[in-house]
Amino acid sequence: MKLNIDGLLVYFPYDYIYPEQYSYMLELKRTLDAKGHGVLEMPSGTGKTISLLSLIVAYQRAFPLEVTKLIYCSRTVPEIEKVVEELRKLMEFYSKQTGESNNFLALALSSRKNLCIHPEVSSLRFGKEVDGKCHSLTASYVRAQRHSDPNLPACRFYEEFDAVGRQVPLPAGIYNLDDLKDFGRRKGWCPYYLARYSILHANIVVYSYHYLLDPKIADLVSKELAKKSVVVFDEAHNIDNVCIDSMSVNITRRTLDRCQNNVDTLQNTIHKIKETDAAKLKEEYRRMVEGLKEASVARETDIYLSNPVLPDEILQEAIPGTIRTAEHFVGFLRRFMEYLKSRLRVQHVVQESTPQFLKDIFDKVCIDRKPLRFCAERLQSLLRTLEIADIADFSAVTLISNFATLVSTYSQGFTIIIEPFEDRTPTIANPVLHFSCMDPSIAIKPVFQRFQSVVITSGTLSPLDIYPRILDFRPVTMASFTMTLARTCLCPLIVGRGNDQVALSSKFETREDFAVIRNYGNLLLEMSAIVPDGIVAFFTSYVYMENIVASWYEQGILENIQRNKLIFIETPDAAETSMALEKYQEACENGRGAILLSVARGKVSEGIDFVHHFGRAVIMFGVPYVYTQSRILKARLEYLRDHFQIRENDFLTFDAMRHAAQCVGRAIRGKTDYGLMIFADKRYARADKRGKLPRWIQEHINDGSLNLTVDEAVQLSKHFLRQMAQPFRQEDQLGLSLLTLEQLESEEMLQKISQIAHQT
Amino acid sequence: MASLSEEVLLVVKKVRQRKQDGTLYLMAERIAWGPEGKDRFTVSHLYADIRCQKISPDGKAKIQLQLVLHTGESTTFHFSNESSALKDRDAAKELLQQLLPKFKKKANKELEEKNRMLQEDPVLFQLYKDLVVSQVINADEFWANRLGDINSTESALHNNKQEVGISGAFLADIRPQTDGCNGLRYNLTADIIESIFRTYPAVKQKYSENVPHNLTEKEFWTRFFQSHYFHRDRINTGTQDIFSECAKQDEKGLKSMVVQGVKNPLVDLMSLEDKTLDEGYGASTTPPSTSNRSVKESSNAAIIKRFNHHSAMVLAAGSRKGETPTDQASETSSTDGNSRDSDFFQPPVKKVKLQEAIEYEDLQRENRPKTVALNLKKSDRYAHGPVPLQSQHYTTSQDIINSVNYIQHEMVNYKPNLTQVLSSTAASSAIAALSPGGVLMLAGGQQAINQMVPTEVQGELKHLYAAAGELLRHFWSCFPVNTPFLEEKVIKMKSNLERFQMTKLCPFQEKIQRQYLSTNLTGHLEEMLQTAYSKFHVWQTRRMMRKT
């Protein structure tokens, strides 16, 4: 249908529309009009992606000079592919309606592992290996060497692409990962480099967060993307953690050992080169004196996305003399490494700020702050000069030099913690130096600064106001949309007591309590008897799950559950869990029914959807608080309190509830879907917890279902499931939660929609 | 005396049967007993004929072994060797225990099959009664022709039969009970054993390897329940435990399943993450290495692994039959997302799954065939279980709607065409002509047999026809007679036919004569028999001539 969104003609590739989709587009249009940033929450399964795409594509077509590019960031590879497929659907609709083929170019970009078509390289299992192997075939000096020695192995796809691929731009169309591979095979071009080159002129780019947020990758891939782009972060409820992860560094003894080897290799290579090709080193030295002018010019002219690791000041200056020659730099690295080694020899936990660390390093080994800051750049240059093919081998020394640059650049927002052993095993020495980022805004700042509109969206972003605070930006729109429902297809229940009135809770004091564990077991057992097909149960942590499973096994609860359903359990091993997941789905599919025991914050809770019969009930055992004893977390909480005025408890609860909401939200993926959401912990009943759940879940919790016993919950569930099993037709939804174009255009409906949308 | 080539497995001397001393022989295919001092067997049973064996309780003075046959007869042997009677009996019992099941299966299967055929086909059953029970021909002859059919139908039947799945909790059903004196008692049924074998093929393999050569069945299961394999949470593995190998094999199976990966790319956690952080980056600490995990933790991990494996195996056991090996091969190759040729397999699955994932069924206009919604007046009944439906042939609701529409349409458009009907005189003359005795009904003056003959006679005649047909079929199937076997058979069949005529047909003829019914009822039957006889005579005279 064709919609009129605030004066903009939007093609929407379906015959009907949900009211909230309309509101969402309206809000999104305001964000784009204002050229500002937005935070939008809308439940999963209400067609967020297609609404986003429809509106932004329409906007791009209407104002081609205002918005030149859409950068759509999602989290997982399947998500990325789904987005591209939805886009394909939209574009097909466009060409059917307008009768002309449009010249949109949209493509997905992923790592080499997912795009490589070289027979040998692509058969490697791990992404890192693929990257390394690819680099060893395609690095510039490797190819230069091949001129003199044609027998060296080459990647014919890259050579072919390099020879002709850049001259003609990729023809317009929608390219998913597989389409890129097909295209690459047909032309004989490398799909990965083709995609990386093509994102510069594509209208829509779909890739993962890391390409924008991780400075190491963003610098390579995304820095030349146009300023007039709209950036969308989908599934953004965890975006702060992604930011923090990309800026944090851990150094163990093993890292240092490997680093030692790297430095030795560097030294040897330098010696060799000195004998054979001294000119090369001289040339490098000259470049060092010139400084990093190129980068500075580029940034001034606003071509590049700035790299937070490469601060502006560095660009003005030349590399300090102490590390300009290769040998000096290697010596410098050695000193730095020895210093780190000595720090790792501590017997007690040390926590210090970055200035303290810098002072200490100056006092002990006379390393100044300034050369440290150039460390990362200097190492890159050296590796290039020495023509080292396999960069992957040098990951340790790269890590150390990145650390050096970061630690000397930021005086705030980071902390250094040195732990001589793990808390759980105090007898085994395993010293780790955590250089931990506490301020997610550092990594995302360049994105907010550079791009005109950044939209953060997800199914669970409540409470909305916390994201602008921790990411330090000022949104022009913030909205949370609920799911309009013709029938209440979700049933959140808070089970606070067992049948024997024992309070159910996963809190630390009662964690080992057998009565609680038994009651949890009873809850699952009873549910397994009444819920059809699949049940997913989430635990607060892996250790907790292991303990509970073990004691359920001893008490014979699991055996009884097995009479009703098969049991599958998430393990720390991803491959094993994938298999368990697939078998779980198979068991749901063939009618046997199954239970999946899983972990909040685990991979399953983050990336897998349990649509329809794959998840008729989700049980959340306990409140998934993060492990609060960790020093890194404590430091971060302190920082949040001091700099953003967010109280520790508020943040912890917020974090726990967003994960809980993620877990239970996995079961509802649309209005035709239905599922039970069982929160098995009495603490969920408290207003401060409940209030942090997304609105679309919160509004279905009535006061009667706040502190149920297991039996009561079973009764309510039975009733709910029977009602839901009745046929549900499109006509039932029409006019309430599903609108035709005529209905949407009626004055009355528009009023109703705006009323619903502005409840927040 | 039996042929010498027969292998004798066990000889037990001093076994009494009917108060006569003798020797018991257990051979490859039969059990036999001969009185002392004579070189022939007075008792000989094929194992296939034996239904079961019974032994006298341990405390009893007489140590006996009884064989019950399928026919219901039984034979009792009394082991009378004072010193080793018990041992002898047990040896015989053990051997029989192993031998009987092998033959039993075959015999049972055939019996079952025959039984089923007779039950399903009443005509056949009648035939069987007429021919076999009245001893016109013997059962073997009767089945000789049928069994070919059995074998061909058998395979078809097996394909149709649905494999029964395994309960997920079959291990939970083996609740150990204390027997009061510091021991545990496990109750195993054949079903449970079957479940264990199907779920854990490794155990089955062990079973066939060890039982009965190394262990008795009882010992095997005792060890199974004692083993670490059954109690997977116990970590200490004895190396002499025969099941430790099973555990390893399972581990291997699990690993291969894991390595094989998953078909559905949407649940593949390995390829979920697009770009993982390099080692050393990230806020989270490295996971604790497995070496310093405590014993308890690793035993917990073992439990979790075991549950996953168990569930996977139960699931696989349910669907194992359907998969053909080629299917599996293509699956395995398609799972490995990186190998080159796999790319040709992969996209379809992936495409389908992706399409499924982005589908919003309620946003699209429905264009599926319209169905009639279930309108529940009494939702109680809906909630309280299904009612069995008798009818087998279902019409879809669409069909019903169509036909209702069609009939409605027809009825709306129906107009009686009153101008083009017959005149009343023409109609009455036509009725007169078509009534019995009318002009057009003269040809049908001969009354149908079903109006002349009482029903019981009709029934009998039907059976006679069926029986005669069967015998004649046997007879005619012998021609052309080109082997000595067929010669023999044809002669036998001829005598069967004569016997049939004597014992069945003639009494029937007499009966109908007594009831003054038209005798030519059996005329056709006799004609058929005569044709067979004359054919036989022709063949016989020709054979004589050839011989002379």
Tab-separated table of C-alpha atoms in Angstrom, chain A residues 449-659:
chain	number	residue	atom	x	y	z
A	449	GLN	CA	29.558	13.447	15.638
A	450	ARG	CA	30.024	12.420	12.095
A	451	PHE	CA	26.641	11.214	10.898
A	452	GLN	CA	23.627	13.437	10.672
A	453	SER	CA	21.062	11.024	12.076
A	454	VAL	CA	21.692	8.081	14.311
A	455	VAL	CA	18.698	5.960	15.290
A	456	ILE	CA	18.951	3.535	18.153
A	457	THR	CA	16.163	1.017	18.156
A	458	SER	CA	15.248	-2.309	19.700
A	459	GLY	CA	12.391	-4.273	21.140
A	460	THR	CA	13.622	-3.665	24.651
A	461	LEU	CA	15.146	-0.264	25.402
A	462	SER	CA	13.315	0.562	28.608
A	463	PRO	CA	13.869	2.778	30.431
A	464	LEU	CA	14.527	4.934	27.404
A	465	ASP	CA	16.223	7.846	29.103
A	466	ILE	CA	19.166	5.810	30.311
A	467	TYR	CA	20.660	5.225	26.868
A	468	PRO	CA	21.190	8.895	25.981
A	469	ARG	CA	22.823	9.309	29.365
A	470	ILE	CA	25.300	6.490	29.163
A	471	LEU	CA	26.063	7.080	25.507
A	472	ASP	CA	26.272	10.831	26.048
A	473	PHE	CA	24.169	12.197	23.207
A	474	ARG	CA	21.098	14.332	22.899
A	475	PRO	CA	18.257	12.716	20.969
A	476	VAL	CA	15.581	14.738	19.230
A	477	THR	CA	13.022	11.965	19.523
A	478	MET	CA	12.493	9.310	22.130
A	479	ALA	CA	9.501	7.051	21.932
A	480	SER	CA	8.321	3.674	23.067
A	481	PHE	CA	5.548	1.979	21.154
A	482	THR	CA	3.456	-0.764	22.539
A	483	MET	CA	2.009	-3.660	20.674
A	484	THR	CA	-1.669	-3.198	19.885
A	485	LEU	CA	-3.337	-6.527	20.317
A	486	ALA	CA	-6.687	-7.905	19.334
A	487	ARG	CA	-6.194	-10.678	21.835
A	488	THR	CA	-3.765	-10.691	24.717
A	489	CYS	CA	-1.255	-13.064	23.257
A	490	LEU	CA	1.303	-12.691	25.984
A	491	CYS	CA	0.784	-13.717	29.522
A	492	PRO	CA	3.395	-12.467	31.956
A	493	LEU	CA	3.158	-14.146	35.342
A	494	ILE	CA	5.301	-13.463	38.359
A	495	VAL	CA	5.696	-16.588	40.427
A	496	GLY	CA	6.924	-15.577	43.851
A	497	ARG	CA	6.135	-18.572	45.994
A	498	GLY	CA	6.247	-22.299	45.822
A	499	ASN	CA	3.275	-24.425	46.721
A	500	ASP	CA	4.753	-24.683	50.205
A	501	GLN	CA	4.871	-20.869	50.430
A	502	VAL	CA	8.658	-20.772	50.227
A	503	ALA	CA	9.681	-17.489	48.658
A	504	LEU	CA	11.279	-18.081	45.270
A	505	SER	CA	14.345	-16.026	44.544
A	506	SER	CA	17.772	-16.443	43.013
A	507	LYS	CA	19.346	-13.974	45.387
A	508	PHE	CA	22.672	-14.869	46.798
A	509	GLU	CA	21.524	-15.894	50.265
A	510	THR	CA	19.004	-18.442	49.095
A	511	ARG	CA	20.930	-19.619	46.092
A	512	GLU	CA	21.915	-22.950	47.579
A	513	ASP	CA	18.621	-23.425	49.381
A	514	PHE	CA	17.177	-26.801	48.478
A	515	ALA	CA	13.613	-25.644	49.040
A	516	VAL	CA	13.995	-22.964	46.382
A	517	ILE	CA	15.673	-25.299	43.942
A	518	ARG	CA	13.007	-27.909	44.461
A	519	ASN	CA	10.252	-25.405	43.932
A	520	TYR	CA	11.901	-24.174	40.763
A	521	GLY	CA	11.996	-27.778	39.649
A	522	ASN	CA	8.329	-28.224	40.424
A	523	LEU	CA	7.476	-25.157	38.427
A	524	LEU	CA	9.273	-26.517	35.394
A	525	LEU	CA	7.786	-29.963	35.881
A	526	GLU	CA	4.239	-28.663	36.121
A	527	MET	CA	4.726	-26.429	33.135
A	528	SER	CA	6.170	-29.246	31.092
A	529	ALA	CA	2.939	-31.103	31.634
A	530	ILE	CA	0.620	-28.373	30.398
A	531	VAL	CA	2.517	-26.345	27.829
A	532	PRO	CA	2.493	-27.734	24.291
A	533	ASP	CA	5.673	-28.045	22.194
A	534	GLY	CA	8.619	-25.957	23.329
A	535	ILE	CA	9.548	-24.388	26.643
A	536	VAL	CA	12.649	-22.266	27.104
A	537	ALA	CA	13.998	-21.700	30.575
A	538	PHE	CA	16.672	-19.148	31.372
A	539	PHE	CA	18.948	-19.112	34.384
A	540	THR	CA	20.881	-16.190	35.722
A	541	SER	CA	24.302	-17.648	35.080
A	542	TYR	CA	25.930	-20.738	33.769
A	543	VAL	CA	27.289	-21.815	37.143
A	544	TYR	CA	23.876	-21.404	38.692
A	545	MET	CA	22.306	-23.497	35.981
A	546	GLU	CA	24.871	-26.251	36.411
A	547	ASN	CA	24.205	-26.436	40.116
A	548	ILE	CA	20.466	-26.464	39.720
A	549	VAL	CA	20.566	-29.081	36.996
A	550	ALA	CA	22.773	-31.262	39.181
A	551	SER	CA	20.470	-31.059	42.149
A	552	TRP	CA	17.381	-31.577	40.016
A	553	TYR	CA	19.084	-34.661	38.689
A	554	GLU	CA	19.736	-35.928	42.193
A	555	GLN	CA	16.188	-35.238	43.273
A	556	GLY	CA	14.792	-37.049	40.259
A	557	ILE	CA	12.989	-33.986	38.954
A	558	LEU	CA	14.616	-34.161	35.590
A	559	GLU	CA	13.532	-37.751	35.136
A	560	ASN	CA	9.978	-36.742	35.716
A	561	ILE	CA	10.273	-33.887	33.297
A	562	GLN	CA	11.588	-36.320	30.736
A	563	ARG	CA	8.303	-38.117	30.844
A	564	ASN	CA	6.734	-35.021	29.346
A	565	LYS	CA	9.413	-33.523	27.177
A	566	LEU	CA	12.963	-34.017	26.054
A	567	ILE	CA	15.568	-31.881	27.768
A	568	PHE	CA	18.299	-29.915	26.035
A	569	ILE	CA	20.816	-27.763	27.825
A	570	GLU	CA	23.056	-24.947	26.688
A	571	THR	CA	26.750	-25.567	27.232
A	572	PRO	CA	29.685	-23.182	27.077
A	573	ASP	CA	30.662	-24.759	23.783
A	574	ALA	CA	28.966	-22.974	20.901
A	575	ALA	CA	29.016	-25.912	18.502
A	576	GLU	CA	27.511	-28.248	21.046
A	577	THR	CA	24.824	-25.743	21.875
A	578	SER	CA	23.996	-25.258	18.215
A	579	MET	CA	23.430	-28.959	17.911
A	580	ALA	CA	21.275	-29.010	21.017
A	581	LEU	CA	19.290	-26.104	19.615
A	582	GLU	CA	18.683	-27.802	16.349
A	583	LYS	CA	17.593	-30.976	18.056
A	584	TYR	CA	15.365	-28.905	20.277
A	585	GLN	CA	13.664	-27.427	17.247
A	586	GLU	CA	13.385	-30.843	15.678
A	587	ALA	CA	11.698	-32.162	18.793
A	588	CYS	CA	9.267	-29.249	18.801
A	589	GLU	CA	8.646	-29.774	15.130
A	590	ASN	CA	7.794	-33.446	15.305
A	591	GLY	CA	5.419	-32.971	18.181
A	592	ARG	CA	7.392	-34.585	20.946
A	593	GLY	CA	7.988	-31.292	22.694
A	594	ALA	CA	11.171	-30.206	24.379
A	595	ILE	CA	12.659	-27.994	27.035
A	596	LEU	CA	15.722	-25.886	26.474
A	597	LEU	CA	17.642	-24.831	29.540
A	598	SER	CA	19.650	-21.776	28.770
A	599	VAL	CA	21.459	-18.827	30.274
A	600	ALA	CA	20.541	-15.165	30.256
A	601	ARG	CA	23.345	-13.121	28.663
A	602	GLY	CA	24.323	-16.293	26.815
A	603	LYS	CA	24.444	-16.658	23.080
A	604	VAL	CA	21.035	-18.263	22.884
A	605	SER	CA	19.334	-15.479	24.792
A	606	GLU	CA	20.869	-12.889	22.501
A	607	GLY	CA	20.600	-14.340	19.076
A	608	ILE	CA	17.964	-17.029	18.740
A	609	ASP	CA	14.263	-16.472	18.293
A	610	PHE	CA	11.728	-19.000	19.488
A	611	VAL	CA	8.801	-18.293	17.235
A	612	HIS	CA	5.447	-19.979	17.591
A	613	HIS	CA	5.700	-23.556	18.753
A	614	PHE	CA	9.446	-23.279	19.355
A	615	GLY	CA	8.636	-21.334	22.486
A	616	ARG	CA	5.199	-21.450	23.982
A	617	ALA	CA	6.540	-20.548	27.381
A	618	VAL	CA	9.629	-18.825	28.674
A	619	ILE	CA	10.556	-19.264	32.273
A	620	MET	CA	13.033	-16.856	33.784
A	621	PHE	CA	14.500	-18.417	36.906
A	622	GLY	CA	15.726	-15.538	39.036
A	623	VAL	CA	16.749	-12.004	38.173
A	624	PRO	CA	19.752	-12.002	35.839
A	625	TYR	CA	21.997	-9.611	37.703
A	626	VAL	CA	25.496	-9.336	36.441
A	627	TYR	CA	28.173	-10.816	38.688
A	628	THR	CA	28.503	-7.888	41.061
A	629	GLN	CA	31.728	-8.885	42.754
A	630	SER	CA	33.808	-8.235	39.677
A	631	ARG	CA	36.179	-5.331	40.158
A	632	ILE	CA	35.708	-4.138	36.628
A	633	LEU	CA	31.985	-3.831	37.170
A	634	LYS	CA	32.532	-2.044	40.469
A	635	ALA	CA	34.810	0.437	38.797
A	636	ARG	CA	32.284	0.996	36.064
A	637	LEU	CA	29.472	1.545	38.536
A	638	GLU	CA	31.590	4.056	40.384
A	639	TYR	CA	32.316	5.848	37.171
A	640	LEU	CA	28.643	5.928	36.201
A	641	ARG	CA	27.791	7.381	39.567
A	642	ASP	CA	30.458	10.047	39.442
A	643	HIS	CA	30.054	11.116	35.851
A	644	PHE	CA	26.489	10.381	34.833
A	645	GLN	CA	24.748	10.530	38.207
A	646	ILE	CA	23.367	7.018	37.772
A	647	ARG	CA	23.109	5.137	41.025
A	648	GLU	CA	24.691	1.695	41.210
A	649	ASN	CA	21.459	-0.029	42.026
A	650	ASP	CA	19.594	1.698	39.262
A	651	PHE	CA	22.119	0.606	36.719
A	652	LEU	CA	22.298	-2.955	37.993
A	653	THR	CA	18.542	-3.286	37.972
A	654	PHE	CA	18.340	-1.711	34.548
A	655	ASP	CA	20.931	-4.124	33.266
A	656	ALA	CA	19.242	-7.128	34.837
A	657	MET	CA	15.824	-6.169	33.566
A	658	ARG	CA	16.914	-5.528	30.020
A	659	HIS	CA	18.364	-9.003	29.923
